[in-house]
Amino acid sequence: MTSNSDKEAFVWIWLPNKTKPIVAGLLEADNGEILFNYGKSYLERLGDNKSAISIYEPELPLKVGALPLHEGLTMPGCIRDAAPDAWGRRVIINKKLGLKGAGTDTAELSELTYLLESGSDRIGALDFQRSPSEYIPRTANNVSIEELIESAERVEKGVPLTPELDQALLHGSSIGGARPKTLIQDRGKKYVAKFSSSTDLYSIVKTEFIAMRLAALAGLNVAPVKLARAANKDVLLIERFDRQPTGNEWTRKAMVSTLTLLGLDDMMARYASYETLAEIIRHRFTNPKDTLKELFSRLVFNILCGNTDDHARNHAAFWDGKALTLTPAYDICPQGRTSNEASQAMLISGNNNLSQLKSCLETANNFLLPEEDARAIFGHLTETIEQNWMAVCDEAELSEVDRKLLWGRQFLNSYSTEQ
């Protein structure tokens, strides 16, 4: 299915505070692995002006030659972070294979094909091109949310997109996650737009809005969100924090996922651990003490709101070439629950991932928090949810049926609040 051009891809990077990308190096497929090699012109920037930064130092240090992969990986994690996940791959398969897309194995296309075919406005500061000298962005003209929803519905059904809708949805194909979404720009801001799905049993879009708003009201560092409605469907708009406007152009902030920080790939994600992440924060992050308290609070809030989808791609850090800084929280989306017992996607301490406050209490020392401080966080977050629940549900215009479904099941479930 792939052409010879999909055996290699040039990596372009936006350096800090720059609005134009430059070529950084070459990715090459080699016996089931994808290896990266910095370009000579990029390494020469290490001279007088020293403007070059590593894509991510622990994985891809600024050295000559093909860089070895970390054990267990088939491509650098910091490159995989820029690749599309389930939804984006469905969009690309729809474009490349038409009707076959509905039931096609995503492995039918190569990783380099996904990098080269997905939209250029991807999360972080990288993009991928077939040329080392000419940068041609894969973008789309701004289209209405109604058109984007129509595109998403066609992809869900495995129906080929029209040429007009093809480019519109492809623009957002590079972002992660499994649910229908795309990228839009409105009034000088950039957003990730998430759509409701035809398979939703309740208003998942509004539920995520409520969780994100409650987290912000509790003082957590959370991406701003707002709700919109189009084509009789709810749309969640999450403001992007990896873009900064500069006049009529944009700078891009480099990012790496927690999966990459932990040296894992998607097949090893079950080993991802808050305990290990806390250790990395203590040694390699800016403001480690405040960052540890923030991450601990996010873990507690995830448990209190029923977000068990806190996997290692749903945590990330900015990378400036020297140090890591925790990004604002995103994808705080309570998950459907049929019983009280639940477990988090990441291990909390040791092999324990049970969605309970007492699990957090057991690991508080790893976040440099005494028990008294941990319990104070429990109380503050619980109180914030209780006091603001009705007002935020009103803001979201959540139905009475969905309120009853969520309260006590996803939000403040009795199993989760056990200490």
Coordinates of C-alpha atoms in Angstrom, one line a residue:
M1 CA 0.0 0.0 0.0
T2 CA 2.9 2.4 0.6
S3 CA 5.2 4.0 -1.9
N4 CA 9.0 4.2 -1.8
S5 CA 8.7 7.7 -0.6
D6 CA 7.3 6.4 2.6
K7 CA 10.6 4.8 3.5
E8 CA 11.9 8.2 4.7
A9 CA 10.7 11.5 6.0
F10 CA 12.4 14.8 6.8
V11 CA 11.7 16.2 10.3
W12 CA 11.1 20.0 10.4
I13 CA 11.2 21.8 13.7
W14 CA 10.0 25.2 15.0
L15 CA 12.8 26.5 17.3
P16 CA 11.7 28.4 20.5
N17 CA 10.0 31.7 19.7
K18 CA 10.3 31.2 15.9
T19 CA 7.4 31.3 13.5
K20 CA 9.1 29.4 10.6
P21 CA 10.3 25.8 10.7
I22 CA 13.8 24.5 9.7
V23 CA 14.8 21.0 8.7
A24 CA 16.3 19.1 11.6
G25 CA 17.1 15.7 10.2
L26 CA 15.9 12.5 8.5
L27 CA 13.8 9.6 9.6
E28 CA 14.5 6.3 7.7
A29 CA 12.7 2.9 7.9
D30 CA 15.2 0.1 8.5
N31 CA 14.1 -3.5 9.1
G32 CA 11.0 -2.7 11.1
E33 CA 12.6 0.2 12.9
I34 CA 12.6 3.9 12.2
L35 CA 15.9 5.7 12.9
F36 CA 16.6 9.4 13.1
N37 CA 19.7 11.3 11.9
Y38 CA 20.3 15.0 12.5
G39 CA 21.1 17.0 9.4
K40 CA 24.5 18.6 9.0
S41 CA 23.0 22.1 8.5
Y42 CA 21.1 21.7 11.8
L43 CA 24.1 20.5 13.8
E44 CA 26.1 23.4 12.4
R45 CA 23.8 25.7 14.4
L46 CA 25.6 24.4 17.5
G47 CA 28.4 26.8 16.5
D48 CA 28.4 30.5 17.1
N49 CA 24.7 31.1 17.5
K50 CA 23.9 27.8 19.4
S51 CA 20.3 28.0 18.3
A52 CA 19.7 24.3 17.7
I53 CA 18.0 22.3 20.4
S54 CA 17.6 18.5 20.6
I55 CA 14.2 17.2 19.7
Y56 CA 14.4 15.5 23.1
E57 CA 17.8 15.1 24.7
P58 CA 17.5 11.7 26.4
E59 CA 16.4 10.1 23.2
L60 CA 17.8 12.2 20.4
P61 CA 20.9 14.1 21.6
L62 CA 22.6 16.4 19.2
K63 CA 25.1 14.0 17.7
V64 CA 26.3 12.9 14.3
G65 CA 24.9 9.7 12.7
A66 CA 21.9 7.5 13.1
L67 CA 20.9 7.6 16.7
P68 CA 20.2 4.2 18.5
L69 CA 16.7 3.5 19.8
H70 CA 16.0 3.0 23.4
E71 CA 15.4 -0.6 24.4
G72 CA 12.0 -1.9 23.3
L73 CA 11.2 0.9 21.0
T74 CA 10.8 0.7 17.2
M75 CA 10.9 4.5 16.7
P76 CA 11.9 7.4 18.9
G77 CA 9.1 8.2 21.4
C78 CA 9.4 12.0 20.8
I79 CA 8.7 11.4 17.1
R80 CA 5.8 9.0 17.8
D81 CA 4.3 11.7 20.0
A82 CA 3.7 13.8 16.8
A83 CA 2.0 11.0 15.0
P84 CA -1.8 10.5 14.7
D85 CA -3.6 8.1 17.0
A86 CA -6.7 6.1 16.4
W87 CA -9.0 8.8 15.1
G88 CA -6.4 10.5 12.9
R89 CA -5.4 7.1 11.4
R90 CA -9.1 6.4 10.5
V91 CA -9.2 9.7 8.7
I92 CA -6.1 9.0 6.7
I93 CA -7.2 5.4 5.9
N94 CA -10.5 6.9 4.7
K95 CA -8.6 9.3 2.4
K96 CA -6.1 6.6 1.1
L97 CA -8.4 3.6 0.9
G98 CA -11.9 5.0 0.7
L99 CA -14.7 2.5 1.7
K100 CA -12.1 0.0 2.9
G101 CA -11.3 2.4 5.8
A102 CA -14.2 1.2 8.0
G103 CA -12.7 -2.2 8.6
T104 CA -9.1 -1.7 7.6
D105 CA -6.3 -2.6 10.0
T106 CA -4.4 0.6 10.7
A107 CA -1.1 -1.4 10.3
E108 CA -1.8 -1.5 6.6
L109 CA -0.2 1.9 6.3
S110 CA 3.3 2.5 7.6
E111 CA 4.2 4.9 10.4
L112 CA 6.0 7.2 8.0
T113 CA 2.9 7.3 5.8
Y114 CA 0.9 8.4 8.8
L115 CA 3.4 11.1 9.6
L116 CA 3.6 12.3 6.1
E117 CA -0.1 12.3 5.4
S118 CA -1.4 13.8 8.6
G119 CA -2.1 17.5 9.0
S120 CA 0.8 19.9 9.7
D121 CA -0.6 21.8 12.6
R122 CA 0.0 18.9 14.9
I123 CA 0.6 19.1 18.6
G124 CA 4.1 20.3 19.5
A125 CA 6.8 21.8 17.4
L126 CA 7.5 19.2 14.7
D127 CA 6.2 18.4 11.2
F128 CA 7.2 15.9 8.5
Q129 CA 7.9 16.5 4.8
R130 CA 9.2 14.6 1.8
S131 CA 11.7 17.4 1.0
P132 CA 14.6 18.7 3.0
S133 CA 14.6 22.1 1.4
E134 CA 11.0 23.0 0.7
Y135 CA 8.4 23.2 3.5
I136 CA 4.8 22.7 2.2
P137 CA 2.2 22.7 5.0
R138 CA -0.7 20.3 4.8
T139 CA -3.5 22.7 5.9
A140 CA -7.1 23.5 5.1
N141 CA -9.1 26.6 4.7
N142 CA -11.2 27.4 7.8
V143 CA -14.5 25.6 7.3
S144 CA -17.6 25.6 9.5
I145 CA -18.0 23.2 12.4
E146 CA -21.1 21.8 10.7
E147 CA -19.0 20.7 7.8
L148 CA -16.5 19.2 10.1
I149 CA -19.2 17.2 11.9
E150 CA -20.5 15.9 8.6
S151 CA -16.9 14.8 7.8
A152 CA -16.6 13.0 11.1
E153 CA -19.8 11.2 10.6
R154 CA -18.7 10.0 7.2
V155 CA -15.5 8.6 8.6
E156 CA -17.3 6.8 11.4
K157 CA -19.5 5.1 8.8
G158 CA -16.5 4.3 6.6
V159 CA -17.9 6.5 3.8
P160 CA -15.3 8.3 1.6
L161 CA -15.1 12.0 2.2
T162 CA -15.9 14.5 -0.5
P163 CA -12.8 16.5 -1.8
E164 CA -14.0 19.6 0.1
L165 CA -14.5 17.8 3.4
D166 CA -11.4 15.6 2.9
Q167 CA -8.9 18.4 3.5
A168 CA -11.0 20.0 6.3
L169 CA -10.9 16.9 8.5
L170 CA -7.4 15.8 7.4
H171 CA -6.2 19.1 8.9
G172 CA -6.9 17.7 12.4
S173 CA -5.7 14.1 11.7
S174 CA -2.4 14.5 13.4
I175 CA -3.8 14.9 16.9
G176 CA -4.1 12.1 19.4
G177 CA -7.0 10.2 20.8
A178 CA -9.8 7.9 19.6
R179 CA -12.8 10.2 19.5
P180 CA -13.9 12.4 16.5
K181 CA -12.0 15.7 16.6
T182 CA -10.2 18.3 14.5
L183 CA -8.3 21.6 14.8
I184 CA -9.9 25.0 14.3
Q185 CA -9.0 28.6 14.6
D186 CA -11.4 31.3 15.7
R187 CA -10.9 34.9 16.7
G188 CA -7.2 34.7 17.1
K189 CA -7.1 31.5 19.1
K190 CA -6.5 27.9 18.2
Y191 CA -8.6 25.0 19.5
V192 CA -9.0 21.3 19.5
A193 CA -12.6 20.6 18.6
K194 CA -14.1 17.4 19.9
F195 CA -17.5 16.1 18.6
S196 CA -20.1 13.9 20.1
S197 CA -20.2 10.4 18.5
S198 CA -23.1 8.5 17.1
T199 CA -22.3 5.7 19.6
D200 CA -22.4 7.9 22.8
L201 CA -24.8 6.7 25.4
Y202 CA -24.8 10.1 27.2
S203 CA -23.3 13.5 26.6
I204 CA -19.6 12.7 26.8
V205 CA -18.7 16.1 25.3
K206 CA -20.6 18.0 28.1
T207 CA -19.2 15.6 30.7
E208 CA -15.6 16.5 29.7
F209 CA -16.5 20.2 29.7
I210 CA -17.9 19.9 33.3
A211 CA -14.8 18.0 34.5
M212 CA -12.4 20.5 33.0
R213 CA -14.4 23.5 34.4
L214 CA -14.5 22.0 37.9
A215 CA -10.8 21.2 37.7
A216 CA -10.1 24.9 36.8
L217 CA -12.4 26.1 39.6
A218 CA -10.3 23.9 42.0
G219 CA -7.2 25.8 41.0
L220 CA -5.6 23.2 38.8
N221 CA -3.7 24.4 35.7
V222 CA -6.2 23.3 33.0
A223 CA -6.6 24.2 29.3
P224 CA -9.5 26.7 28.9
V225 CA -12.6 25.1 27.4
K226 CA -16.0 26.2 26.0
L227 CA -19.0 24.5 24.5
A228 CA -20.5 25.2 21.1
R229 CA -23.4 23.7 19.2
A230 CA -23.6 23.0 15.5
A231 CA -25.6 20.7 13.3
N232 CA -27.7 19.9 16.4
K233 CA -24.6 18.4 18.1
D234 CA -22.5 19.5 21.0
V235 CA -18.9 20.5 20.3
L236 CA -16.2 20.9 23.0
L237 CA -13.5 23.5 22.2
I238 CA -10.2 23.1 24.1
E239 CA -7.8 26.1 23.7
R240 CA -4.4 25.0 22.6
F241 CA -1.5 25.8 24.9
D242 CA 1.3 24.7 22.4
R243 CA 0.7 27.8 20.2
Q244 CA 1.4 31.4 20.8
P245 CA 0.3 34.2 18.4
T246 CA 3.0 36.6 17.1
G247 CA 1.4 39.2 14.8
N248 CA -0.3 37.2 12.1
E249 CA 1.9 34.1 12.7
W250 CA 2.3 31.5 15.4
T251 CA 5.2 30.1 17.5
R252 CA 5.1 26.5 18.5
K253 CA 6.1 24.9 21.8
A254 CA 7.9 21.5 21.8
M255 CA 6.2 18.8 23.9
V256 CA 6.8 15.2 24.9
S257 CA 4.3 12.8 26.4
T258 CA 4.7 11.0 29.7
L259 CA 5.0 7.8 27.6
T260 CA 8.2 9.2 26.1
L261 CA 9.4 10.5 29.5
L262 CA 9.1 6.9 30.8
G263 CA 10.8 5.4 27.8
L264 CA 7.8 3.3 26.9
D265 CA 5.8 2.7 23.7
D266 CA 2.0 2.0 23.4
M267 CA 2.5 -1.7 23.8
M268 CA 4.3 -1.1 27.2
A269 CA 1.9 1.6 28.4
R270 CA 0.5 -0.6 31.2
Y271 CA 3.8 -0.2 33.0
A272 CA 3.5 3.6 33.1
S273 CA 3.5 4.8 36.7
Y274 CA 2.8 8.0 38.6
E275 CA 5.5 7.0 41.0
T276 CA 8.1 6.9 38.3
L277 CA 6.9 10.1 36.7
A278 CA 7.2 11.8 40.2
E279 CA 10.8 10.7 40.3
I280 CA 11.5 12.2 36.9
I281 CA 9.9 15.4 38.0
R282 CA 12.1 15.6 41.1
H283 CA 15.2 15.4 39.0
R284 CA 14.5 17.0 35.6
F285 CA 11.5 19.4 35.8
T286 CA 11.4 23.1 36.5
N287 CA 9.8 23.9 39.9
P288 CA 9.7 20.3 41.0
K289 CA 8.0 20.8 44.3
D290 CA 5.1 22.8 42.9
T291 CA 4.9 20.4 39.9
L292 CA 4.6 17.4 42.2
K293 CA 1.7 19.0 44.1
E294 CA 0.0 19.9 40.8
L295 CA 0.4 16.3 39.4
F296 CA -0.8 14.8 42.7
S297 CA -3.8 17.0 42.6
R298 CA -4.6 16.0 39.1
L299 CA -4.4 12.3 40.0
V300 CA -6.8 12.9 42.9
F301 CA -9.2 14.9 40.7
N302 CA -9.1 12.2 38.1
I303 CA -10.2 9.7 40.7
L304 CA -12.9 12.0 42.2
C305 CA -14.4 12.7 38.7
G306 CA -14.2 9.2 37.4
N307 CA -11.6 9.8 34.7
T308 CA -9.9 6.4 34.4
D309 CA -8.5 7.3 31.0
D310 CA -5.4 9.0 32.5
H311 CA -3.0 7.1 30.4
A312 CA 0.6 8.3 29.7
R313 CA -0.3 10.1 26.5
N314 CA -2.8 12.2 28.5
H315 CA 0.0 13.8 30.5
A316 CA 2.8 15.9 28.8
A317 CA 5.6 18.3 29.3
F318 CA 7.0 21.3 27.4
W319 CA 10.6 20.8 26.3
D320 CA 12.8 23.9 25.8
G321 CA 16.0 22.1 25.0
K322 CA 17.2 22.1 28.6
A323 CA 14.4 21.4 31.0
L324 CA 10.8 20.0 31.2
T325 CA 7.7 21.9 32.4
L326 CA 4.4 20.3 33.0
T327 CA 1.8 21.4 30.5
P328 CA -1.8 22.4 31.5
A329 CA -4.1 19.4 32.0
Y330 CA -6.2 18.2 29.1
D331 CA -8.4 15.2 28.3
I332 CA -10.0 15.1 31.8
C333 CA -12.9 13.0 30.6
P334 CA -15.0 10.9 33.1
Q335 CA -15.5 7.4 31.7
G336 CA -18.6 5.2 31.7
R337 CA -18.9 3.1 34.8
T338 CA -21.1 0.1 35.4
S339 CA -19.9 -0.8 38.9
N340 CA -18.2 1.0 41.8
E341 CA -14.8 -0.6 41.4
A342 CA -12.5 1.1 39.0
S343 CA -8.8 1.4 38.2
Q344 CA -6.6 4.2 36.7
A345 CA -4.8 3.7 33.4
M346 CA -1.5 4.5 35.1
L347 CA -0.1 2.7 38.1
I348 CA -0.3 4.8 41.3
S349 CA 2.3 3.1 43.4
G350 CA 3.9 -0.3 43.0
N351 CA 1.4 -2.4 41.1
N352 CA -1.6 -0.6 42.6
N353 CA -3.8 1.4 40.2
L354 CA -7.1 1.2 42.2
S355 CA -9.2 4.4 41.8
Q356 CA -9.3 5.3 45.4
L357 CA -8.2 8.2 47.5
K358 CA -6.4 5.7 49.8
S359 CA -4.2 4.7 46.8
C360 CA -3.2 8.4 46.6
L361 CA -2.5 8.5 50.3
E362 CA -0.1 5.5 49.9
T363 CA 2.0 7.4 47.3
A364 CA 1.8 10.9 48.7
N365 CA 5.4 10.6 50.0
N366 CA 6.6 10.1 46.4
F367 CA 5.2 13.6 45.7
L368 CA 7.0 15.0 48.7
L369 CA 3.6 15.5 50.4
P370 CA 3.0 14.7 54.1
E371 CA -0.3 12.9 54.9
E372 CA -1.8 16.1 56.3
D373 CA -1.2 18.0 53.0
A374 CA -2.6 15.1 50.9
R375 CA -5.8 14.9 53.0
A376 CA -6.1 18.7 52.6
I377 CA -6.0 18.3 48.8
F378 CA -8.7 15.6 49.1
G379 CA -10.9 17.9 51.1
H380 CA -10.4 20.9 48.8
L381 CA -11.1 19.1 45.6
T382 CA -14.1 17.2 47.0
E383 CA -15.6 20.4 48.3
T384 CA -15.0 22.3 45.0
I385 CA -16.9 19.5 43.1
E386 CA -19.8 19.5 45.6
Q387 CA -20.2 23.3 45.8
N388 CA -19.9 23.9 42.0
W389 CA -21.6 20.8 40.6
M390 CA -25.0 22.3 39.9
A391 CA -23.8 25.7 38.6
V392 CA -21.4 24.0 36.1
C393 CA -24.1 21.6 35.0
D394 CA -26.3 24.5 34.4
E395 CA -23.6 26.2 32.4
A396 CA -23.3 23.1 30.3
E397 CA -27.1 22.8 30.0
L398 CA -26.8 19.2 31.1
S399 CA -30.0 17.3 31.2
E400 CA -31.5 16.1 34.5
V401 CA -31.1 12.5 33.3
D402 CA -27.4 12.8 32.7
R403 CA -26.9 14.7 36.0
K404 CA -28.4 11.7 37.9
L405 CA -26.4 9.3 35.8
L406 CA -23.0 11.0 36.5
W407 CA -23.4 12.1 40.1
G408 CA -22.3 9.5 42.6
R409 CA -21.2 7.2 39.8
Q410 CA -18.5 9.0 37.8
F411 CA -18.3 12.1 40.1
L412 CA -17.6 11.3 43.8
N413 CA -18.3 7.6 43.6
S414 CA -18.3 6.0 47.0
Y415 CA -15.6 3.5 46.1
S416 CA -13.3 6.3 44.9
T417 CA -13.7 8.4 48.0
E418 CA -12.6 5.6 50.4
Q419 CA -9.6 6.7 52.5

